[in-house]
Amino acid sequence: GASTLLLRACLVLLASPIYLLSFLGIWEPFCRKVVFPFLLNKIGAIHEKKSKKHKQELFRNLPDFRGPSGALRLLEIGTGHGPNFQFYPAGCKVTCTDVNPHFQESLAKNMKKNQHLQYEQFLVAAGEDLGQVPSGSVDAVVCTLVLCSVHSVSNTLREVLRVLRPGGAFYFLEHVAAERSSWTYFWQQVCYPTWKLIFAGCCLTRELWKNLEEAKFSELKIQHISIPMPCMPIEQHIVGYGVK
């Protein structure tokens, strides 16, 4: 209501220099090259500590989806600096993708720390356009804290299903919209425009479980969990996997 709009306007006023830079076309390239990688590194470290047990449980059955050759071919969408590498089984063949090429330096450092994996290639690609990846060519696709910022969730899931082989699995862990009657949802509404600008298109209010339920997975396991983040409206998450 009115209180949401008023507080949103106050937040926009406080962030007016960023909005001005955005209007001039300066903010987005600067954000993707400097600001967002920095924020993701700092905030991501906190999130990784709090989500570690959930990821350990999530990826526990990854080996079950090895292909007929015995190898596990894995594609990660929005790899960032590679925080998920530690959870992948030894010998896993990993293809990394990210729409932002400025993660490659920190990504290379994480690759050196995780020598138990085989790194195939790094592709600069959006989740909605994985045309460089052949259809049915991977056993598993991983996407964590990415669906909040893609331009089209449905198109991204369509690409996921295309590149997966029959019987392959899509793993996800994403923050989502809070219960609409909650204070958290109120603050998500207040912060939405400024948050999206600062965090490179991240949307706070997406009900991603609905998109996953509408996608054509033969089997879908979704769990709603809470991962408290200090002073940040991203506590509610979903975690699980879908099978093609």
mmCIF file of C-alpha atoms in Angstrom:
data_model
loop_
_atom_site.group_PDB
_atom_site.id
_atom_site.type_symbol
_atom_site.label_atom_id
_atom_site.label_comp_id
_atom_site.label_asym_id
_atom_site.label_seq_id
_atom_site.Cartn_x
_atom_site.Cartn_y
_atom_site.Cartn_z
ATOM 1 C CA GLY A 1 0.000 0.000 0.000
ATOM 2 C CA ALA A 2 0.940 3.610 0.599
ATOM 3 C CA SER A 3 3.512 2.732 3.275
ATOM 4 C CA THR A 4 5.315 0.406 0.842
ATOM 5 C CA LEU A 5 5.475 3.105 -1.822
ATOM 6 C CA LEU A 6 6.651 5.735 0.664
ATOM 7 C CA LEU A 7 9.459 3.584 2.030
ATOM 8 C CA ARG A 8 10.389 2.485 -1.477
ATOM 9 C CA ALA A 9 10.653 6.159 -2.515
ATOM 10 C CA CYS A 10 12.884 6.880 0.494
ATOM 11 C CA LEU A 11 15.172 4.016 -0.466
ATOM 12 C CA VAL A 12 15.312 5.256 -4.063
ATOM 13 C CA LEU A 13 16.228 8.711 -2.768
ATOM 14 C CA LEU A 14 19.056 7.281 -0.664
ATOM 15 C CA ALA A 15 20.331 5.370 -3.677
ATOM 16 C CA SER A 16 19.813 8.268 -6.099
ATOM 17 C CA PRO A 17 23.509 8.383 -7.212
ATOM 18 C CA ILE A 18 23.199 4.768 -8.378
ATOM 19 C CA TYR A 19 19.955 5.521 -10.200
ATOM 20 C CA LEU A 20 21.642 8.481 -11.898
ATOM 21 C CA LEU A 21 24.572 6.313 -13.001
ATOM 22 C CA SER A 22 22.088 3.751 -14.275
ATOM 23 C CA PHE A 23 20.252 6.420 -16.275
ATOM 24 C CA LEU A 24 23.570 7.471 -17.823
ATOM 25 C CA GLY A 25 24.359 3.867 -18.748
ATOM 26 C CA ILE A 26 27.396 3.740 -16.460
ATOM 27 C CA TRP A 27 26.115 1.633 -13.565
ATOM 28 C CA GLU A 28 25.368 -1.711 -15.219
ATOM 29 C CA PRO A 29 28.855 -2.403 -16.688
ATOM 30 C CA PHE A 30 30.506 -1.119 -13.490
ATOM 31 C CA CYS A 31 28.196 -3.242 -11.353
ATOM 32 C CA ARG A 32 28.826 -6.437 -13.338
ATOM 33 C CA LYS A 33 32.612 -5.908 -13.389
ATOM 34 C CA VAL A 34 33.249 -4.604 -9.862
ATOM 35 C CA VAL A 35 30.276 -4.233 -7.510
ATOM 36 C CA PHE A 36 28.371 -7.487 -8.000
ATOM 37 C CA PRO A 37 31.423 -9.819 -7.908
ATOM 38 C CA PHE A 38 32.548 -8.033 -4.720
ATOM 39 C CA LEU A 39 29.121 -8.273 -3.067
ATOM 40 C CA LEU A 40 28.683 -11.885 -4.140
ATOM 41 C CA ASN A 41 32.069 -12.777 -2.693
ATOM 42 C CA LYS A 42 31.310 -11.134 0.677
ATOM 43 C CA ILE A 43 27.643 -12.042 1.066
ATOM 44 C CA GLY A 44 28.155 -15.380 -0.653
ATOM 45 C CA ALA A 45 30.666 -16.413 2.027
ATOM 46 C CA ILE A 46 27.996 -15.906 4.709
ATOM 47 C CA HIS A 47 25.358 -17.698 2.672
ATOM 48 C CA GLU A 48 27.688 -20.629 1.991
ATOM 49 C CA LYS A 49 28.277 -21.192 5.705
ATOM 50 C CA LYS A 50 24.567 -21.153 6.438
ATOM 51 C CA SER A 51 23.565 -23.298 3.461
ATOM 52 C CA LYS A 52 26.384 -25.861 3.620
ATOM 53 C CA LYS A 53 24.370 -28.612 5.307
ATOM 54 C CA HIS A 54 21.515 -28.131 2.823
ATOM 55 C CA LYS A 55 23.905 -28.408 -0.127
ATOM 56 C CA GLN A 56 25.573 -31.489 1.319
ATOM 57 C CA GLU A 57 22.186 -33.173 1.515
ATOM 58 C CA LEU A 58 21.054 -31.847 -1.871
ATOM 59 C CA PHE A 59 24.052 -33.137 -3.831
ATOM 60 C CA ARG A 60 24.380 -36.415 -1.916
ATOM 61 C CA ASN A 61 22.690 -38.445 -4.692
ATOM 62 C CA LEU A 62 24.475 -36.773 -7.634
ATOM 63 C CA PRO A 63 26.448 -39.986 -8.392
ATOM 64 C CA ASP A 64 23.124 -41.787 -8.998
ATOM 65 C CA PHE A 65 22.738 -39.811 -12.231
ATOM 66 C CA ARG A 66 25.963 -40.916 -13.896
ATOM 67 C CA GLY A 67 25.512 -41.632 -17.601
ATOM 68 C CA PRO A 68 25.842 -45.014 -19.330
ATOM 69 C CA SER A 69 29.604 -44.439 -19.695
ATOM 70 C CA GLY A 70 30.000 -44.228 -15.928
ATOM 71 C CA ALA A 71 31.017 -40.565 -16.019
ATOM 72 C CA LEU A 72 28.944 -37.717 -14.571
ATOM 73 C CA ARG A 73 28.701 -34.819 -17.023
ATOM 74 C CA LEU A 74 27.532 -31.743 -15.119
ATOM 75 C CA LEU A 75 26.593 -28.278 -16.363
ATOM 76 C CA GLU A 76 26.379 -25.424 -13.864
ATOM 77 C CA ILE A 77 24.366 -22.328 -14.783
ATOM 78 C CA GLY A 78 25.610 -19.136 -13.153
ATOM 79 C CA THR A 79 28.757 -20.704 -11.719
ATOM 80 C CA GLY A 80 30.021 -17.414 -10.257
ATOM 81 C CA HIS A 81 33.232 -18.115 -8.368
ATOM 82 C CA GLY A 82 32.459 -21.831 -8.039
ATOM 83 C CA PRO A 83 31.220 -22.335 -4.446
ATOM 84 C CA ASN A 84 29.479 -25.603 -5.373
ATOM 85 C CA PHE A 85 32.598 -27.414 -6.612
ATOM 86 C CA GLN A 86 33.352 -28.855 -3.179
ATOM 87 C CA PHE A 87 30.080 -30.798 -3.216
ATOM 88 C CA TYR A 88 30.546 -32.527 -6.579
ATOM 89 C CA PRO A 89 31.798 -36.153 -6.683
ATOM 90 C CA ALA A 90 35.368 -36.956 -7.736
ATOM 91 C CA GLY A 91 35.853 -37.321 -11.480
ATOM 92 C CA CYS A 92 32.782 -35.244 -12.317
ATOM 93 C CA LYS A 93 33.162 -33.493 -15.685
ATOM 94 C CA VAL A 94 32.067 -29.887 -15.160
ATOM 95 C CA THR A 95 31.068 -27.277 -17.738
ATOM 96 C CA CYS A 96 30.766 -23.797 -16.196
ATOM 97 C CA THR A 97 28.520 -21.066 -17.559
ATOM 98 C CA ASP A 98 27.862 -17.516 -16.430
ATOM 99 C CA VAL A 99 26.445 -14.436 -18.089
ATOM 100 C CA ASN A 100 29.115 -12.372 -16.315
ATOM 101 C CA PRO A 101 32.670 -13.040 -17.588
ATOM 102 C CA HIS A 102 34.253 -11.106 -14.702
ATOM 103 C CA PHE A 103 34.122 -14.100 -12.339
ATOM 104 C CA GLN A 104 36.811 -16.008 -14.202
ATOM 105 C CA GLU A 105 39.725 -14.926 -11.980
ATOM 106 C CA SER A 106 38.093 -16.050 -8.709
ATOM 107 C CA LEU A 107 36.683 -19.087 -10.521
ATOM 108 C CA ALA A 108 40.182 -20.173 -11.550
ATOM 109 C CA LYS A 109 41.330 -19.978 -7.915
ATOM 110 C CA ASN A 110 38.464 -22.219 -6.819
ATOM 111 C CA MET A 111 39.238 -24.693 -9.589
ATOM 112 C CA LYS A 112 42.777 -25.069 -8.216
ATOM 113 C CA LYS A 113 41.300 -25.831 -4.780
ATOM 114 C CA ASN A 114 39.055 -28.549 -6.229
ATOM 115 C CA GLN A 115 41.355 -30.762 -8.246
ATOM 116 C CA HIS A 116 39.029 -33.757 -7.778
ATOM 117 C CA LEU A 117 36.933 -32.446 -10.708
ATOM 118 C CA GLN A 118 37.540 -32.368 -14.459
ATOM 119 C CA TYR A 119 36.788 -28.917 -15.882
ATOM 120 C CA GLU A 120 35.595 -29.064 -19.477
ATOM 121 C CA GLN A 121 35.050 -25.405 -20.412
ATOM 122 C CA PHE A 122 33.734 -21.996 -19.321
ATOM 123 C CA LEU A 123 30.957 -20.508 -21.452
ATOM 124 C CA VAL A 124 29.755 -16.922 -21.258
ATOM 125 C CA ALA A 125 26.049 -17.619 -21.638
ATOM 126 C CA ALA A 126 22.700 -16.696 -20.117
ATOM 127 C CA GLY A 127 20.511 -19.425 -18.672
ATOM 128 C CA GLU A 128 17.885 -18.724 -21.319
ATOM 129 C CA ASP A 129 20.350 -19.296 -24.153
ATOM 130 C CA LEU A 130 22.574 -22.355 -23.768
ATOM 131 C CA GLY A 131 22.860 -22.868 -27.509
ATOM 132 C CA GLN A 132 26.547 -23.742 -27.184
ATOM 133 C CA VAL A 133 25.543 -26.881 -25.244
ATOM 134 C CA PRO A 134 24.198 -29.790 -27.374
ATOM 135 C CA SER A 135 20.767 -31.202 -26.583
ATOM 136 C CA GLY A 136 20.723 -34.211 -24.268
ATOM 137 C CA SER A 137 24.457 -33.920 -23.603
ATOM 138 C CA VAL A 138 24.625 -33.657 -19.787
ATOM 139 C CA ASP A 139 23.600 -35.875 -16.878
ATOM 140 C CA ALA A 140 22.970 -33.085 -14.376
ATOM 141 C CA VAL A 141 22.375 -29.339 -14.377
ATOM 142 C CA VAL A 142 22.981 -27.246 -11.252
ATOM 143 C CA CYS A 143 21.570 -23.796 -10.564
ATOM 144 C CA THR A 144 21.948 -22.086 -7.166
ATOM 145 C CA LEU A 145 20.908 -18.473 -6.483
ATOM 146 C CA VAL A 146 20.537 -17.836 -10.201
ATOM 147 C CA LEU A 147 16.855 -18.170 -11.148
ATOM 148 C CA CYS A 148 16.186 -14.986 -9.176
ATOM 149 C CA SER A 149 18.056 -12.948 -11.782
ATOM 150 C CA VAL A 150 17.463 -14.601 -15.161
ATOM 151 C CA HIS A 151 15.279 -12.633 -17.577
ATOM 152 C CA SER A 152 12.901 -15.567 -18.077
ATOM 153 C CA VAL A 153 12.584 -18.443 -15.611
ATOM 154 C CA SER A 154 10.400 -20.499 -17.968
ATOM 155 C CA ASN A 155 12.865 -20.160 -20.866
ATOM 156 C CA THR A 156 15.756 -21.092 -18.581
ATOM 157 C CA LEU A 157 13.958 -24.240 -17.411
ATOM 158 C CA ARG A 158 13.152 -25.051 -21.018
ATOM 159 C CA GLU A 159 16.876 -24.895 -21.832
ATOM 160 C CA VAL A 160 17.658 -27.031 -18.782
ATOM 161 C CA LEU A 161 15.336 -29.751 -20.042
ATOM 162 C CA ARG A 162 16.799 -29.503 -23.531
ATOM 163 C CA VAL A 163 20.425 -30.034 -22.517
ATOM 164 C CA LEU A 164 19.625 -32.821 -20.021
ATOM 165 C CA ARG A 165 19.622 -36.411 -21.231
ATOM 166 C CA PRO A 166 16.456 -38.442 -20.450
ATOM 167 C CA GLY A 167 16.789 -39.528 -16.837
ATOM 168 C CA GLY A 168 19.108 -36.611 -16.003
ATOM 169 C CA ALA A 169 18.456 -34.275 -13.069
ATOM 170 C CA PHE A 170 18.225 -30.539 -12.415
ATOM 171 C CA TYR A 171 19.418 -29.420 -8.952
ATOM 172 C CA PHE A 172 18.431 -26.066 -7.462
ATOM 173 C CA LEU A 173 18.698 -23.953 -4.320
ATOM 174 C CA GLU A 174 17.085 -20.530 -4.667
ATOM 175 C CA HIS A 175 15.782 -17.727 -2.472
ATOM 176 C CA VAL A 176 12.102 -16.986 -3.078
ATOM 177 C CA ALA A 177 9.246 -14.695 -2.098
ATOM 178 C CA ALA A 178 8.183 -14.860 1.535
ATOM 179 C CA GLU A 179 4.639 -15.553 2.716
ATOM 180 C CA ARG A 180 2.554 -12.595 1.504
ATOM 181 C CA SER A 181 1.161 -11.827 4.956
ATOM 182 C CA SER A 182 4.659 -11.636 6.512
ATOM 183 C CA TRP A 183 6.847 -8.666 7.372
ATOM 184 C CA THR A 184 9.597 -10.178 5.272
ATOM 185 C CA TYR A 185 7.400 -9.948 2.181
ATOM 186 C CA PHE A 186 6.605 -6.326 3.065
ATOM 187 C CA TRP A 187 10.321 -5.497 3.122
ATOM 188 C CA GLN A 188 10.866 -7.463 -0.077
ATOM 189 C CA GLN A 189 8.321 -5.184 -1.724
ATOM 190 C CA VAL A 190 10.001 -2.082 -0.307
ATOM 191 C CA CYS A 191 13.518 -3.085 -1.353
ATOM 192 C CA TYR A 192 12.600 -4.645 -4.712
ATOM 193 C CA PRO A 193 13.580 -1.870 -7.230
ATOM 194 C CA THR A 194 16.805 -0.783 -5.502
ATOM 195 C CA TRP A 195 17.849 -4.345 -4.659
ATOM 196 C CA LYS A 196 17.370 -5.386 -8.289
ATOM 197 C CA LEU A 197 19.568 -2.506 -9.447
ATOM 198 C CA ILE A 198 22.383 -3.134 -6.959
ATOM 199 C CA PHE A 199 22.381 -6.932 -7.262
ATOM 200 C CA ALA A 200 22.491 -7.174 -11.064
ATOM 201 C CA GLY A 201 18.832 -7.972 -11.721
ATOM 202 C CA CYS A 202 18.098 -10.121 -8.660
ATOM 203 C CA CYS A 203 14.327 -10.242 -7.994
ATOM 204 C CA LEU A 204 13.202 -10.688 -4.390
ATOM 205 C CA THR A 205 9.595 -11.707 -4.992
ATOM 206 C CA ARG A 206 9.709 -14.610 -7.439
ATOM 207 C CA GLU A 207 7.594 -17.635 -6.502
ATOM 208 C CA LEU A 208 9.977 -20.018 -8.244
ATOM 209 C CA TRP A 209 8.334 -23.195 -6.987
ATOM 210 C CA LYS A 210 5.409 -22.402 -9.290
ATOM 211 C CA ASN A 211 7.698 -22.214 -12.333
ATOM 212 C CA LEU A 212 9.263 -25.546 -11.399
ATOM 213 C CA GLU A 213 5.870 -27.174 -10.929
ATOM 214 C CA GLU A 214 4.806 -25.934 -14.368
ATOM 215 C CA ALA A 215 7.965 -27.255 -16.060
ATOM 216 C CA LYS A 216 7.789 -30.729 -17.575
ATOM 217 C CA PHE A 217 9.796 -32.757 -15.054
ATOM 218 C CA SER A 218 8.757 -36.395 -14.664
ATOM 219 C CA GLU A 219 9.699 -36.221 -10.982
ATOM 220 C CA LEU A 220 10.073 -33.126 -8.820
ATOM 221 C CA LYS A 221 11.184 -32.845 -5.199
ATOM 222 C CA ILE A 222 10.915 -29.384 -3.601
ATOM 223 C CA GLN A 223 11.522 -28.445 0.016
ATOM 224 C CA HIS A 224 10.870 -25.001 1.485
ATOM 225 C CA ILE A 225 13.612 -24.044 3.947
ATOM 226 C CA SER A 226 14.798 -21.038 5.914
ATOM 227 C CA ILE A 227 18.347 -19.696 5.656
ATOM 228 C CA PRO A 228 18.528 -16.572 7.857
ATOM 229 C CA MET A 229 20.695 -13.815 6.416
ATOM 230 C CA PRO A 230 21.446 -10.827 8.680
ATOM 231 C CA CYS A 231 19.543 -7.681 7.678
ATOM 232 C CA MET A 232 18.655 -9.145 4.273
ATOM 233 C CA PRO A 233 15.153 -10.077 3.005
ATOM 234 C CA ILE A 234 16.216 -13.414 1.489
ATOM 235 C CA GLU A 235 15.489 -15.891 4.266
ATOM 236 C CA GLN A 236 12.976 -18.098 2.418
ATOM 237 C CA HIS A 237 14.488 -20.657 0.016
ATOM 238 C CA ILE A 238 13.525 -23.700 -1.974
ATOM 239 C CA VAL A 239 15.850 -26.647 -2.497
ATOM 240 C CA GLY A 240 15.494 -29.867 -4.456
ATOM 241 C CA TYR A 241 15.807 -31.509 -7.842
ATOM 242 C CA GLY A 242 13.737 -32.468 -10.862
ATOM 243 C CA VAL A 243 14.225 -35.434 -13.184
ATOM 244 C CA LYS A 244 13.751 -35.291 -16.950
#
